[in-house]
Short mmCIF file of C-alpha atoms in Angstrom, two decimals:
data_model
loop_
_atom_site.label_atom_id
_atom_site.label_comp_id
_atom_site.label_asym_id
_atom_site.label_seq_id
_atom_site.Cartn_x
_atom_site.Cartn_y
_atom_site.Cartn_z
CA MET A 1 0.00 0.00 0.00
CA ASP A 2 1.50 3.35 -0.96
CA ASP A 3 0.89 6.85 0.40
CA THR A 4 -1.70 7.61 -2.24
CA THR A 5 -3.71 4.44 -1.57
CA ALA A 6 -3.42 4.77 2.20
CA SER A 7 -4.98 8.21 2.17
CA ALA A 8 -7.34 7.94 -0.78
CA GLY A 9 -10.08 10.50 -0.50
CA SER A 10 -8.30 12.39 2.26
CA GLU A 11 -5.96 15.18 1.27
CA ASP A 12 -5.60 16.08 4.95
CA SER A 13 -4.14 12.78 6.10
CA THR A 14 -1.84 14.34 8.71
CA GLU A 15 -1.99 17.31 11.02
CA ALA A 16 1.23 18.67 9.53
CA MET A 17 -0.39 18.91 6.11
CA ARG A 18 -3.65 20.57 7.14
CA GLY A 19 -4.34 24.15 6.25
CA GLU A 20 -2.15 24.10 3.16
CA PRO A 21 -3.39 25.81 0.05
CA ARG A 22 -5.15 23.44 -2.31
CA ASP A 23 -4.01 25.32 -5.41
CA ARG A 24 -0.99 23.02 -5.82
CA ASN A 25 -1.47 20.27 -8.34
CA GLU A 26 0.14 17.45 -6.33
CA THR A 27 -0.84 14.07 -5.02
CA THR A 28 -0.91 13.25 -1.32
CA ALA A 29 2.38 11.38 -1.77
CA GLU A 30 3.98 14.37 -3.52
CA ARG A 31 2.74 16.68 -0.76
CA ALA A 32 4.18 14.36 1.88
CA ASP A 33 7.51 14.26 0.03
CA ARG A 34 7.59 18.07 -0.20
CA ASN A 35 6.66 18.46 3.46
CA TRP A 36 9.33 15.95 4.51
CA THR A 37 11.96 17.83 2.49
CA ASP A 38 10.93 21.09 4.17
CA LEU A 39 11.08 19.43 7.60
CA LEU A 40 14.56 18.08 6.85
CA GLN A 41 15.81 21.57 6.06
CA GLU A 42 14.40 22.88 9.34
CA LEU A 43 15.83 19.93 11.25
CA ARG A 44 19.27 20.60 9.75
CA VAL A 45 19.19 24.16 11.02
CA THR A 46 18.07 23.26 14.54
CA GLN A 47 20.33 20.23 14.73
CA THR A 48 23.39 22.22 13.71
CA GLY A 49 22.55 24.92 16.23
CA THR A 50 21.98 22.55 19.12
CA GLN A 51 25.11 20.58 18.32
CA LEU A 52 27.19 23.76 18.27
CA ILE A 53 25.70 24.86 21.58
CA ALA A 54 26.31 21.41 23.06
CA GLY A 55 29.91 21.53 21.88
CA PHE A 56 30.36 24.95 23.45
CA LEU A 57 28.91 23.71 26.74
CA LEU A 58 31.09 20.61 26.76
CA THR A 59 34.27 22.72 26.50
CA LEU A 60 33.43 24.89 29.52
CA PRO A 61 34.70 22.51 32.25
CA PHE A 62 38.13 22.69 30.63
CA GLN A 63 38.35 26.46 31.10
CA GLN A 64 40.28 27.83 34.08
CA ARG A 65 37.41 29.99 35.26
CA PHE A 66 34.99 27.04 35.42
CA THR A 67 36.26 26.19 38.91
CA GLU A 68 35.08 29.63 40.07
CA LEU A 69 31.42 28.91 39.33
CA GLY A 70 29.07 28.88 42.27
CA THR A 71 26.72 26.03 43.10
CA LEU A 72 23.72 27.62 41.34
CA GLN A 73 25.81 28.32 38.25
CA LEU A 74 26.96 24.70 38.18
CA VAL A 75 23.38 23.48 38.49
CA ILE A 76 22.36 25.77 35.63
CA TYR A 77 25.29 24.47 33.59
CA ILE A 78 24.31 20.82 34.15
CA VAL A 79 20.68 21.58 33.26
CA LEU A 80 21.91 23.22 30.05
CA VAL A 81 24.05 20.20 29.18
CA PHE A 82 21.00 17.96 29.60
CA LEU A 83 18.82 20.32 27.54
CA ALA A 84 21.45 20.30 24.78
CA ALA A 85 21.61 16.51 24.89
CA PHE A 86 17.82 16.20 24.73
CA ALA A 87 17.56 18.73 21.88
CA THR A 88 20.25 16.88 19.94
CA GLY A 89 18.54 13.56 20.63
CA ILE A 90 15.14 14.84 19.51
CA GLY A 91 16.71 16.08 16.27
CA LEU A 92 18.29 12.70 15.73
CA ALA A 93 15.01 10.93 16.56
CA ALA A 94 13.48 12.24 13.34
CA VAL A 95 16.37 10.71 11.40
CA ALA A 96 15.94 7.42 13.26
CA LEU A 97 12.21 7.53 12.54
CA HIS A 98 12.94 7.98 8.86
CA ARG A 99 15.28 4.98 8.95
CA GLY A 100 12.59 2.91 10.65
CA LEU A 101 9.88 3.89 8.18
CA PHE A 102 12.13 3.97 5.13
CA ARG A 103 10.46 2.32 2.13
CA ARG A 104 7.38 1.40 4.13
CA HIS A 105 5.25 4.04 2.38
CA ARG A 106 4.44 5.81 5.63
CA LYS A 107 5.54 9.31 4.59
CA PRO A 108 2.43 11.09 5.97
CA LEU A 109 3.10 9.50 9.39
CA LEU A 110 6.76 10.45 9.07
CA VAL A 111 5.83 14.06 8.28
CA ALA A 112 3.33 14.32 11.15
CA THR A 113 5.72 12.80 13.69
CA GLY A 114 8.69 14.74 12.34
CA ASP A 115 6.67 17.94 12.71
CA LYS A 116 5.99 17.16 16.38
CA LEU A 117 9.63 16.29 17.03
CA LEU A 118 10.74 19.52 15.38
CA ARG A 119 8.33 21.55 17.51
CA VAL A 120 9.73 19.94 20.67
CA ASN A 121 13.25 20.58 19.41
CA VAL A 122 12.51 24.24 18.79
CA GLY A 123 11.07 24.59 22.31
CA LEU A 124 14.10 22.89 23.85
CA THR A 125 16.42 25.10 21.80
CA ALA A 126 14.58 28.21 23.01
CA LEU A 127 15.00 27.05 26.63
CA LEU A 128 18.63 26.20 25.96
CA THR A 129 19.34 29.59 24.40
CA SER A 130 17.72 31.53 27.23
CA GLY A 131 19.56 29.36 29.76
CA ILE A 132 22.88 30.14 28.13
CA VAL A 133 22.08 33.85 28.28
CA LEU A 134 21.24 33.37 31.97
CA LEU A 135 24.51 31.55 32.70
CA ILE A 136 26.74 33.90 30.71
CA THR A 137 25.11 37.01 32.15
CA ASP A 138 25.42 35.64 35.67
CA VAL A 139 29.11 34.73 35.21
CA VAL A 140 30.17 37.86 33.34
CA TRP A 141 28.30 40.41 35.45
CA GLY A 142 28.33 38.40 38.66
CA SER A 143 24.62 38.94 39.22
CA SER A 144 22.23 36.01 39.46
CA LEU A 145 19.23 38.35 39.46
CA LEU A 146 20.40 40.07 36.28
CA GLY A 147 21.14 36.68 34.74
CA TRP A 148 17.63 35.41 35.48
CA VAL A 149 16.07 38.60 34.13
CA CYS A 150 18.09 38.45 30.91
CA GLY A 151 17.37 34.74 30.47
CA ALA A 152 13.65 35.33 31.03
CA VAL A 153 13.60 38.23 28.56
CA VAL A 154 15.27 36.07 25.91
CA LEU A 155 12.83 33.23 26.59
CA VAL A 156 9.81 35.53 26.30
CA VAL A 157 11.09 37.08 23.07
CA LEU A 158 11.86 33.65 21.59
CA ALA A 159 8.44 32.35 22.65
CA MET A 160 6.80 35.31 20.95
CA LEU A 161 8.78 34.75 17.78
CA LEU A 162 8.34 30.99 17.72
CA TRP A 163 4.70 30.62 18.73
CA LEU A 164 2.90 33.93 18.83
CA VAL A 165 3.88 35.24 15.40
CA PRO A 166 2.88 32.03 13.52
CA ALA A 167 -0.35 31.85 15.53
CA LEU A 168 -1.21 35.45 14.63
CA GLU A 169 -0.39 34.76 10.98
CA ARG A 170 -2.68 31.69 10.98
CA ARG A 171 -5.42 33.68 12.64
CA ALA A 172 -5.10 36.50 10.12
CA THR A 173 -5.21 33.98 7.27
CA GLN A 174 -8.36 32.37 8.70
CA THR A 175 -10.20 35.68 9.16
CA THR A 176 -9.31 36.95 5.69
CA GLY A 177 -10.27 33.63 4.14
CA ARG A 178 -7.01 33.21 2.23
#
């Protein structure tokens, strides 16, 4: 059974493919292929970013000043290492999923699950980024309060960019009927 047969009569076979314009002349299988290609590009960006951040974090214990970190800073550091590991793992999970479903004609499932994994990855990366701002601000300026404020500001701004802006765009599209 291929993607076209599996979803015959249903162009909206996955959540990730809902709400797309129907003016494209493509089959469900072609749409799934296009969506998977788009997801791969996004995964490459987030995966590269999280791997670079993880690499940066893993070099910190080898710096002379690392021994000067306070207990709270060390806890924040360890939390960030775990966040980086989880974000990297989630990015790799989509690749593992693809390997598991490869040639099984389950592309719509792959796209839907890959979309969810990417959303989790983006959220983890936002937390990771704000946590790094928190740690660096705390260490450089020696102020935990300032570090927490800066980290929170970054998290709020990232949340607005990552969730609020697309939600507002979807809402505007729905009200204008486009």
